[in-house]
Tab-separated table of C-alpha atoms in Angstrom:
chain	number	residue	atom	x	y	z
A	1	MET	CA	-3.755	1.634	12.985
A	2	LYS	CA	-7.383	0.848	13.617
A	3	ASN	CA	-7.792	3.911	15.857
A	4	TRP	CA	-6.172	6.061	13.178
A	5	LEU	CA	-8.654	4.860	10.576
A	6	LYS	CA	-11.556	5.696	12.854
A	7	SER	CA	-10.139	9.183	13.344
A	8	PHE	CA	-9.635	9.623	9.608
A	9	LEU	CA	-13.168	8.542	8.856
A	10	LEU	CA	-14.569	10.905	11.476
A	11	VAL	CA	-12.557	13.835	10.161
A	12	GLY	CA	-13.671	13.012	6.620
A	13	LEU	CA	-17.337	12.968	7.630
A	14	VAL	CA	-17.040	16.256	9.498
A	15	ALA	CA	-15.182	17.840	6.629
A	16	GLY	CA	-17.776	16.562	4.203
A	17	GLY	CA	-20.380	18.448	6.215
A	18	LEU	CA	-18.244	21.591	6.117
A	19	ALA	CA	-17.967	21.299	2.366
A	20	ALA	CA	-21.725	21.011	1.992
A	21	CYS	CA	-22.234	24.102	4.143
A	22	SER	CA	-19.578	26.220	2.481
A	23	GLY	CA	-20.494	25.406	-1.105
A	24	GLU	CA	-16.860	26.025	-2.101
A	25	THR	CA	-14.947	23.728	-4.426
A	26	GLY	CA	-11.478	25.247	-4.450
A	27	GLY	CA	-9.960	28.143	-6.311
A	28	GLU	CA	-8.936	28.049	-9.940
A	29	SER	CA	-5.170	27.976	-10.296
A	30	SER	CA	-3.475	30.779	-12.127
A	31	GLY	CA	-0.110	29.174	-12.780
A	32	GLU	CA	3.153	31.067	-13.145
A	33	SER	CA	5.772	30.893	-15.840
A	34	GLY	CA	8.997	32.626	-16.661
A	35	GLU	CA	9.898	34.545	-19.800
A	36	SER	CA	10.630	31.290	-21.635
A	37	GLY	CA	7.209	29.899	-20.803
A	38	ASP	CA	8.701	27.310	-18.447
A	39	PRO	CA	7.219	27.002	-14.948
A	40	SER	CA	8.644	29.324	-12.321
A	41	GLY	CA	7.884	30.444	-8.795
A	42	GLU	CA	7.668	28.522	-5.545
A	43	ILE	CA	5.749	25.401	-4.556
A	44	THR	CA	5.246	23.516	-1.301
A	45	VAL	CA	5.007	19.728	-1.089
A	46	TRP	CA	3.602	17.782	1.872
A	47	GLY	CA	4.644	14.283	2.887
A	48	TRP	CA	6.005	12.409	5.862
A	49	ASN	CA	8.899	10.282	6.999
A	50	VAL	CA	11.026	8.606	4.309
A	51	ALA	CA	8.545	9.625	1.620
A	52	ALA	CA	9.151	13.297	2.343
A	53	GLU	CA	12.880	12.587	2.423
A	54	SER	CA	12.598	10.884	-0.986
A	55	MET	CA	10.914	13.918	-2.480
A	56	GLU	CA	13.626	16.120	-0.995
A	57	LEU	CA	16.226	13.921	-2.720
A	58	ALA	CA	14.560	14.721	-6.053
A	59	VAL	CA	14.740	18.509	-5.750
A	60	ASP	CA	18.250	19.005	-7.150
A	61	GLY	CA	17.515	16.904	-10.233
A	62	PHE	CA	14.215	18.689	-10.726
A	63	LYS	CA	15.873	22.099	-10.548
A	64	GLU	CA	18.300	21.087	-13.282
A	65	GLN	CA	15.280	20.877	-15.584
A	66	TYR	CA	13.268	23.680	-13.973
A	67	PRO	CA	15.765	26.162	-12.505
A	68	ASP	CA	13.133	28.841	-11.967
A	69	VAL	CA	11.030	26.733	-9.570
A	70	GLU	CA	11.750	26.648	-5.841
A	71	VAL	CA	10.509	23.486	-4.088
A	72	ASN	CA	9.834	23.346	-0.354
A	73	VAL	CA	9.246	19.799	0.905
A	74	GLU	CA	7.605	19.736	4.331
A	75	ASP	CA	7.468	16.655	6.563
A	76	ILE	CA	4.407	17.446	8.668
A	77	GLY	CA	3.604	13.928	9.800
A	78	ARG	CA	1.151	11.388	8.458
A	79	LEU	CA	-1.814	12.231	10.689
A	80	ASP	CA	-1.355	15.968	10.181
A	81	VAL	CA	-1.259	15.549	6.400
A	82	TYR	CA	-4.637	13.823	6.347
A	83	GLU	CA	-6.312	16.090	8.876
A	84	LYS	CA	-5.102	19.298	7.211
A	85	LEU	CA	-5.826	17.972	3.713
A	86	THR	CA	-9.378	16.960	4.588
A	87	VAL	CA	-10.244	20.218	6.306
A	88	GLY	CA	-8.423	22.257	3.646
A	89	LEU	CA	-10.245	20.634	0.731
A	90	ALA	CA	-13.549	21.103	2.507
A	91	SER	CA	-12.890	24.818	3.002
A	92	GLY	CA	-12.035	25.532	-0.615
A	93	GLY	CA	-8.301	24.906	-0.397
A	94	ASN	CA	-7.436	27.133	2.526
A	95	GLY	CA	-4.010	26.416	3.964
A	96	LEU	CA	-3.138	23.706	1.450
A	97	PRO	CA	0.206	23.247	-0.335
A	98	ASP	CA	0.687	22.737	-4.056
A	99	VAL	CA	1.376	18.983	-3.924
A	100	VAL	CA	0.299	16.373	-1.363
A	101	MET	CA	1.275	12.736	-0.878
A	102	VAL	CA	-1.707	10.419	-0.258
A	103	GLU	CA	-1.674	6.669	0.371
A	104	SER	CA	-3.360	4.710	-2.400
A	105	ASP	CA	-6.118	3.263	-0.236
A	106	ARG	CA	-7.154	6.793	0.833
A	107	LEU	CA	-7.366	8.310	-2.654
A	108	ALA	CA	-10.911	7.262	-3.517
A	109	ASN	CA	-12.237	8.879	-0.358
A	110	TYR	CA	-10.837	12.278	-1.339
A	111	GLN	CA	-11.768	11.971	-4.987
A	112	ASN	CA	-15.323	11.030	-4.024
A	113	GLN	CA	-15.809	13.798	-1.448
A	114	PHE	CA	-13.960	16.569	-3.261
A	115	PRO	CA	-13.837	15.750	-7.005
A	116	ASP	CA	-13.484	19.393	-8.060
A	117	ALA	CA	-10.910	20.210	-5.396
A	118	ILE	CA	-8.235	17.912	-6.861
A	119	ALA	CA	-6.620	18.746	-10.197
A	120	ASN	CA	-7.336	16.533	-13.201
A	121	LEU	CA	-3.860	15.409	-14.227
A	122	SER	CA	-5.054	13.939	-17.509
A	123	GLU	CA	-6.081	17.427	-18.605
A	124	LEU	CA	-2.523	18.532	-17.838
A	125	GLY	CA	-1.011	15.811	-20.033
A	126	TYR	CA	-0.362	12.898	-17.671
A	127	ASP	CA	-2.071	10.359	-19.964
A	128	GLU	CA	1.106	10.143	-22.038
A	129	HIS	CA	2.658	8.186	-19.152
A	130	ALA	CA	-0.216	5.728	-18.649
A	131	ASP	CA	1.526	2.791	-20.336
A	132	ASN	CA	4.369	2.973	-17.816
A	133	PHE	CA	2.220	1.731	-14.929
A	134	GLY	CA	0.515	-1.575	-14.145
A	135	GLU	CA	-3.243	-2.017	-14.113
A	136	TYR	CA	-3.447	-2.125	-10.328
A	137	LYS	CA	-1.739	1.231	-9.914
A	138	LYS	CA	-3.812	2.856	-12.624
A	139	SER	CA	-6.989	1.534	-11.029
A	140	VAL	CA	-6.355	3.488	-7.830
A	141	THR	CA	-5.196	6.742	-9.464
A	142	GLN	CA	-7.800	7.092	-12.236
A	143	ASN	CA	-11.443	8.095	-11.867
A	144	GLU	CA	-14.374	6.219	-13.376
A	145	ASP	CA	-13.738	7.970	-16.711
A	146	GLY	CA	-10.151	6.724	-16.834
A	147	GLU	CA	-8.657	10.132	-16.040
A	148	PHE	CA	-5.734	10.528	-13.641
A	149	PHE	CA	-6.591	12.482	-10.520
A	150	ALA	CA	-3.378	11.318	-8.819
A	151	ALA	CA	0.088	10.506	-10.106
A	152	PRO	CA	1.178	6.921	-9.326
A	153	TRP	CA	4.228	6.691	-7.109
A	154	ASP	CA	5.256	3.737	-4.987
A	155	VAL	CA	3.615	0.339	-4.984
A	156	GLY	CA	3.627	-2.571	-2.520
A	157	PRO	CA	3.971	-5.933	-4.298
A	158	ALA	CA	3.586	-8.563	-1.605
A	159	GLY	CA	5.727	-11.532	-0.701
A	160	VAL	CA	6.560	-13.804	2.214
A	161	PHE	CA	9.720	-12.792	4.038
A	162	TYR	CA	11.148	-15.876	5.739
A	163	ARG	CA	14.011	-16.891	8.040
A	164	THR	CA	16.293	-19.161	6.087
A	165	ASP	CA	17.987	-20.493	9.224
A	166	ILE	CA	14.677	-21.504	10.812
A	167	PHE	CA	13.518	-23.201	7.603
A	168	GLU	CA	16.819	-25.087	7.349
A	169	GLU	CA	16.659	-26.214	10.977
A	170	ALA	CA	13.161	-27.601	10.368
A	171	GLY	CA	14.139	-29.180	7.057
A	172	VAL	CA	11.555	-27.165	5.100
A	173	ASN	CA	12.286	-26.180	1.499
A	174	PRO	CA	10.545	-22.870	0.653
A	175	GLU	CA	10.365	-23.897	-3.002
A	176	ASP	CA	7.910	-26.606	-1.976
A	177	ILE	CA	5.429	-24.011	-0.697
A	178	LYS	CA	3.180	-23.433	-3.706
A	179	THR	CA	-0.238	-23.173	-2.044
A	180	TRP	CA	-1.666	-22.033	1.284
A	181	ASP	CA	-2.167	-25.708	2.143
A	182	ASP	CA	1.584	-26.173	1.678
A	183	TYR	CA	2.197	-23.108	3.837
A	184	ILE	CA	0.134	-24.524	6.701
A	185	GLU	CA	1.886	-27.894	6.521
A	186	ALA	CA	5.278	-26.169	6.481
A	187	GLY	CA	4.211	-24.158	9.518
A	188	LYS	CA	3.305	-27.295	11.431
A	189	THR	CA	6.668	-28.835	10.614
A	190	ILE	CA	8.544	-25.677	11.617
A	191	GLN	CA	6.697	-25.355	14.902
A	192	GLU	CA	7.272	-28.989	15.806
A	193	ALA	CA	10.979	-28.750	15.001
A	194	THR	CA	11.778	-25.285	16.354
A	195	GLY	CA	8.820	-24.086	18.439
A	196	THR	CA	8.482	-21.038	16.194
A	197	LYS	CA	5.129	-19.638	15.105
A	198	MET	CA	4.544	-19.232	11.377
A	199	VAL	CA	2.954	-15.795	11.001
A	200	PRO	CA	2.225	-12.631	13.029
A	201	ILE	CA	-1.328	-11.226	12.918
A	202	ASP	CA	-2.746	-8.335	14.923
A	203	VAL	CA	-5.988	-10.271	15.225
A	204	ALA	CA	-8.249	-7.546	16.622
A	205	ALA	CA	-6.883	-4.547	14.753
A	206	ASP	CA	-5.387	-5.324	11.320
A	207	ASP	CA	-6.601	-7.573	8.504
A	208	ALA	CA	-3.519	-7.128	6.275
A	209	LEU	CA	-3.119	-10.849	5.525
A	210	TYR	CA	-6.819	-11.116	4.667
A	211	ARG	CA	-6.578	-8.123	2.293
A	212	MET	CA	-3.582	-9.608	0.498
A	213	MET	CA	-5.446	-12.890	0.144
A	214	LEU	CA	-8.485	-11.100	-1.283
A	215	ASN	CA	-6.410	-9.084	-3.726
A	216	GLN	CA	-4.503	-12.086	-5.060
A	217	GLN	CA	-7.860	-13.710	-5.862
A	218	GLY	CA	-9.001	-10.605	-7.757
A	219	ALA	CA	-11.464	-9.674	-5.011
A	220	PHE	CA	-11.696	-7.007	-2.329
A	221	TYR	CA	-14.076	-5.459	0.214
A	222	PHE	CA	-16.032	-4.034	-2.745
A	223	ASP	CA	-16.550	-5.293	-6.286
A	224	GLU	CA	-15.967	-3.301	-9.474
A	225	GLU	CA	-19.378	-1.622	-9.178
A	226	GLY	CA	-18.743	-0.632	-5.564
A	227	ASN	CA	-21.075	-3.229	-4.067
A	228	ILE	CA	-20.119	-4.781	-0.726
A	229	ASP	CA	-18.418	-8.112	-1.439
A	230	VAL	CA	-17.104	-9.324	1.923
A	231	ALA	CA	-19.334	-12.412	1.978
A	232	SER	CA	-17.905	-13.660	-1.336
A	233	GLU	CA	-16.446	-17.088	-1.982
A	234	GLU	CA	-12.985	-15.504	-2.120
A	235	SER	CA	-13.510	-13.911	1.278
A	236	GLN	CA	-14.579	-17.226	2.771
A	237	LYS	CA	-11.512	-18.936	1.293
A	238	ALA	CA	-9.220	-16.315	2.798
A	239	PHE	CA	-10.651	-16.607	6.288
A	240	ASP	CA	-10.709	-20.385	6.045
A	241	VAL	CA	-6.928	-20.361	5.622
A	242	ILE	CA	-6.443	-17.803	8.389
A	243	GLN	CA	-8.666	-19.794	10.737
A	244	ARG	CA	-6.759	-23.003	9.988
A	245	LEU	CA	-3.483	-21.214	10.736
A	246	HIS	CA	-4.978	-20.038	14.023
A	247	ASP	CA	-6.431	-23.430	14.931
A	248	GLU	CA	-3.048	-25.083	14.326
A	249	ASP	CA	-1.509	-22.557	16.753
A	250	LEU	CA	0.670	-21.123	13.989
A	251	VAL	CA	-0.427	-17.496	14.507
A	252	LEU	CA	1.368	-15.112	16.829
A	253	ASN	CA	-1.276	-12.595	17.932
A	254	ASN	CA	0.865	-9.472	18.025
A	255	ASN	CA	0.017	-5.965	19.142
A	256	GLY	CA	0.215	-3.405	16.327
A	257	TRP	CA	3.171	-2.401	14.183
A	258	ASP	CA	5.660	-2.560	17.037
A	259	GLY	CA	4.490	-6.090	17.766
A	260	VAL	CA	5.137	-7.218	14.192
A	261	VAL	CA	8.603	-5.707	14.180
A	262	SER	CA	9.436	-7.187	17.581
A	263	ALA	CA	8.305	-10.650	16.497
A	264	THR	CA	10.383	-10.320	13.337
A	265	VAL	CA	13.546	-9.201	15.071
A	266	ASN	CA	13.278	-11.638	17.972
A	267	GLY	CA	12.744	-14.705	15.794
A	268	GLU	CA	9.258	-15.374	17.173
A	269	VAL	CA	7.912	-16.044	13.673
A	270	ALA	CA	9.363	-17.913	10.725
A	271	THR	CA	7.638	-15.818	8.058
A	272	VAL	CA	6.132	-12.352	7.599
A	273	PRO	CA	3.795	-11.903	4.591
A	274	PHE	CA	3.972	-8.194	3.753
A	275	GLY	CA	4.630	-5.601	1.067
A	276	VAL	CA	8.107	-5.087	-0.387
A	277	TRP	CA	8.590	-2.027	1.806
A	278	TYR	CA	9.021	-4.313	4.826
A	279	SER	CA	12.457	-5.277	3.510
A	280	GLY	CA	13.782	-1.921	4.687
A	281	THR	CA	12.339	-2.447	8.160
A	282	ILE	CA	13.991	-5.848	8.515
A	283	MET	CA	17.375	-4.562	7.347
A	284	ASP	CA	17.136	-1.543	9.632
A	285	GLN	CA	15.887	-3.352	12.727
A	286	ALA	CA	17.822	-6.625	12.422
A	287	PRO	CA	21.182	-5.868	10.775
A	288	ASP	CA	22.793	-8.811	12.581
A	289	GLN	CA	20.467	-11.184	10.722
A	290	SER	CA	21.995	-10.452	7.317
A	291	GLY	CA	21.927	-13.589	5.176
A	292	ASN	CA	19.210	-15.214	7.281
A	293	TRP	CA	16.311	-13.740	5.328
A	294	ASP	CA	14.862	-14.424	1.907
A	295	VAL	CA	11.539	-14.005	0.090
A	296	PHE	CA	9.045	-16.133	-1.836
A	297	TYR	CA	5.726	-15.188	-3.428
A	298	LEU	CA	2.453	-15.495	-1.558
A	299	PRO	CA	1.173	-19.073	-1.802
A	300	ALA	CA	-1.743	-19.600	-4.197
A	301	PHE	CA	-5.169	-20.887	-3.222
A	302	GLU	CA	-4.838	-23.666	-5.742
A	303	GLU	CA	-1.901	-25.137	-7.639
A	304	GLY	CA	-0.931	-22.750	-10.430
A	305	GLY	CA	-3.110	-19.929	-9.101
A	306	ASN	CA	-2.147	-16.260	-8.875
A	307	ARG	CA	0.496	-15.414	-6.277
A	308	ALA	CA	0.644	-11.650	-6.820
A	309	ALA	CA	-0.968	-9.069	-4.541
A	310	ASN	CA	-0.404	-5.559	-3.259
A	311	LEU	CA	-0.171	-4.072	0.206
A	312	GLY	CA	0.500	-0.361	0.574
A	313	GLY	CA	1.698	2.366	-1.750
A	314	SER	CA	1.165	6.092	-2.199
A	315	ASP	CA	0.624	8.738	-4.854
A	316	LEU	CA	0.715	12.502	-5.416
A	317	VAL	CA	-2.216	14.878	-5.870
A	318	ILE	CA	-2.405	18.579	-6.731
A	319	PRO	CA	-5.121	20.572	-4.933
A	320	SER	CA	-7.078	22.699	-7.395
A	321	SER	CA	-6.529	25.663	-5.093
A	322	THR	CA	-2.828	25.894	-5.967
A	323	ASP	CA	-1.677	29.267	-7.306
A	324	ASN	CA	1.016	27.608	-9.371
A	325	GLU	CA	-0.446	24.578	-11.106
A	326	SER	CA	2.170	24.545	-13.880
A	327	ALA	CA	5.083	24.300	-11.445
A	328	ALA	CA	3.234	21.794	-9.244
A	329	TYR	CA	2.505	19.599	-12.253
A	330	ALA	CA	6.104	19.862	-13.459
A	331	PHE	CA	7.328	18.527	-10.116
A	332	VAL	CA	4.723	15.752	-9.946
A	333	GLU	CA	5.476	14.660	-13.494
A	334	TYR	CA	9.239	14.714	-12.950
A	335	PHE	CA	9.090	12.902	-9.642
A	336	THR	CA	6.760	10.084	-10.760
A	337	THR	CA	7.850	9.491	-14.372
A	338	GLU	CA	11.621	10.040	-14.400
A	339	VAL	CA	13.833	7.076	-13.535
A	340	ASP	CA	16.457	8.978	-11.510
A	341	PRO	CA	14.258	10.192	-8.607
A	342	GLN	CA	12.569	6.809	-8.441
A	343	MET	CA	15.868	4.984	-8.125
A	344	LYS	CA	17.168	7.401	-5.487
A	345	ALA	CA	14.041	6.774	-3.419
A	346	LEU	CA	14.500	3.014	-3.745
A	347	LYS	CA	18.236	2.886	-3.071
A	348	GLU	CA	18.349	5.378	-0.225
A	349	LYS	CA	14.894	5.084	1.370
A	350	GLY	CA	13.596	1.669	0.312
A	351	ILE	CA	10.548	3.033	-1.519
A	352	PHE	CA	9.592	0.685	-4.354
A	353	PRO	CA	8.571	2.413	-7.613
A	354	SER	CA	5.472	1.675	-9.655
A	355	LEU	CA	7.133	3.203	-12.749
A	356	GLU	CA	7.843	0.081	-14.779
A	357	THR	CA	10.698	1.609	-16.819
A	358	THR	CA	12.761	1.569	-13.619
A	359	TYR	CA	12.663	-2.232	-13.577
A	360	GLU	CA	15.108	-2.249	-16.479
A	361	GLU	CA	17.815	-0.818	-14.202
A	362	ASP	CA	20.646	-3.162	-13.191
A	363	TYR	CA	19.917	-2.512	-9.521
A	364	PHE	CA	16.896	-4.811	-9.639
A	365	SER	CA	18.908	-7.828	-10.749
A	366	GLN	CA	21.659	-7.336	-8.180
A	367	GLU	CA	21.976	-9.951	-5.468
A	368	SER	CA	21.259	-8.812	-1.913
A	369	GLU	CA	23.712	-10.052	0.693
A	370	PHE	CA	21.133	-9.452	3.408
A	371	PHE	CA	18.505	-11.532	1.628
A	372	ASN	CA	20.479	-14.719	1.107
A	373	ASN	CA	22.296	-13.324	-1.958
A	374	GLN	CA	19.073	-13.303	-3.939
A	375	PRO	CA	17.862	-10.566	-6.357
A	376	VAL	CA	14.793	-9.889	-4.231
A	377	PHE	CA	13.871	-6.591	-5.901
A	378	GLN	CA	13.683	-8.391	-9.254
A	379	LEU	CA	11.261	-10.866	-7.694
A	380	PHE	CA	8.978	-8.046	-6.604
A	381	ALA	CA	9.345	-6.183	-9.918
A	382	ASP	CA	8.319	-9.278	-11.865
A	383	GLU	CA	5.170	-9.467	-9.765
A	384	VAL	CA	3.819	-5.953	-10.378
A	385	SER	CA	2.150	-6.601	-13.731
A	386	ASP	CA	0.180	-9.518	-12.249
A	387	ILE	CA	-1.351	-7.631	-9.301
A	388	PRO	CA	-5.158	-7.584	-9.691
A	389	VAL	CA	-7.013	-4.284	-9.441
A	390	ALA	CA	-8.769	-3.299	-6.207
A	391	ASN	CA	-11.739	-0.968	-5.777
A	392	TYR	CA	-11.104	0.799	-2.472
A	393	THR	CA	-14.080	3.207	-2.726
A	394	ALA	CA	-14.737	6.081	-0.346
A	395	ASP	CA	-15.788	3.552	2.325
A	396	TYR	CA	-12.450	1.736	2.635
A	397	ALA	CA	-11.906	2.948	6.201
A	398	ARG	CA	-15.309	1.659	7.332
A	399	ALA	CA	-14.668	-1.698	5.692
A	400	PHE	CA	-11.206	-2.005	7.217
A	401	ASP	CA	-12.638	-1.384	10.667
A	402	THR	CA	-15.481	-3.839	10.139
A	403	MET	CA	-13.336	-6.627	8.717
A	404	SER	CA	-10.745	-6.294	11.478
A	405	ASP	CA	-13.585	-6.764	13.960
A	406	THR	CA	-14.829	-9.686	11.873
A	407	GLN	CA	-11.412	-11.317	11.997
A	408	ALA	CA	-11.446	-11.062	15.790
A	409	SER	CA	-14.981	-12.457	15.882
A	410	ILE	CA	-13.916	-15.519	13.889
A	411	LEU	CA	-10.583	-16.220	15.576
A	412	LEU	CA	-11.237	-15.115	19.142
A	413	ASP	CA	-14.992	-15.562	19.601
A	414	GLY	CA	-15.440	-18.652	17.450
A	415	THR	CA	-18.118	-17.181	15.179
A	416	PRO	CA	-18.548	-19.404	12.091
A	417	ILE	CA	-16.960	-17.791	9.037
A	418	GLU	CA	-20.097	-17.648	6.901
A	419	GLU	CA	-22.112	-16.103	9.726
A	420	ALA	CA	-19.402	-13.579	10.590
A	421	LEU	CA	-19.051	-12.468	6.978
A	422	GLN	CA	-22.800	-12.077	6.554
A	423	ASN	CA	-22.888	-9.991	9.726
A	424	ALA	CA	-20.118	-7.823	8.299
A	425	ALA	CA	-21.934	-7.389	4.989
A	426	ASP	CA	-25.147	-6.403	6.781
A	427	LYS	CA	-23.282	-3.898	8.949
A	428	LEU	CA	-21.555	-2.270	5.992
A	429	GLU	CA	-24.794	-2.180	4.035
A	430	SER	CA	-26.456	-0.306	6.911
A	431	GLU	CA	-23.535	2.090	7.417
A	432	THR	CA	-22.742	2.917	3.804
A	433	GLY	CA	-26.014	2.590	1.943
A	434	ARG	CA	-24.289	0.332	-0.568
A	435	SER	CA	-25.818	-2.927	-1.732
A	436	ALA	CA	-24.254	-6.183	-0.566
A	437	ASN	CA	-23.713	-9.090	-2.944
């Protein structure tokens, strides 16, 4: 993942230069409509993997409302989406579709570089749906004026997936884990009793646990004004816990995504703190472990503290260059604000909706046989409204790279936390031109 982020950042910088040279900001959309005034014509939608499949599942329902619109969903792969989108926006919209899926942590980069090349959804009427989304999701899809430049789609409320059989063998009750201190003590007990590590971390390449810990404290790489905030008290608290986990030999230093999945399936770790979307991976990769998994909220930093955080999620944008803005908007609005396509995506593809009206569906309260007969989706749904906002900024990729290196510096090289964080802040200040707190 770290190499991908470097590539994305490089492409973005190159494309930014192309945009400056070309002076183009994207064509004005004409829109098409049938005799009744309803949208008509043909639109193309880009996505990848199960997200593209989820959008394809929505086409039939969409056409019942908009029979004159043809929708072509194209799965062109994650890396291709970002490369083609970046270059296309920079060249005035050349080669772009009518709708594009973008991960939430990438949105600010595009909105910052190409503000006029992405349609303003608020001007098209999307504000009427604002109350149906939590503050976190709105914070990543609205610009500084509170206008939607992206339509909120899936969200990643975080939790701790855990092996019930390993906990039982060690005599650890998950309900007793309220704080990160409790989590560390439970890990020590589990390791002594079973020899199992507590948590997988790709130490040199992914700071996912650190980001969740920041978010649950209401902090992030950058503060609300966009200043660099990695040397904050919250950041120090997060790395203090991670370092203690490492020092107690509770961390399994895995290699990338495949390493996390392998550790999960093979029982090398007792817990996996991750976004709700990881439930689908566990069920798909370890079907024989049905009933041996369950979930609890992230531990708090102090008794009674916030246990909600987000990891992952994506949204839909409409390039301003589209020739059929009305049809593109109709699809985006239908797909992100109607309950039926959201529930199909959840039930069939495991994509968790940010649309809060879906949480009233019976499906969320149903017990999951795989997850210890617990209503795990209700647990995640109840968390969404408590997720603090996060300011990703256009420099998210740089910060991710820097803080992953910082994590390795602390855990592998023994650099004191305060020194490592100050080094990171200085580096980001030099690279981004932003002020550091």
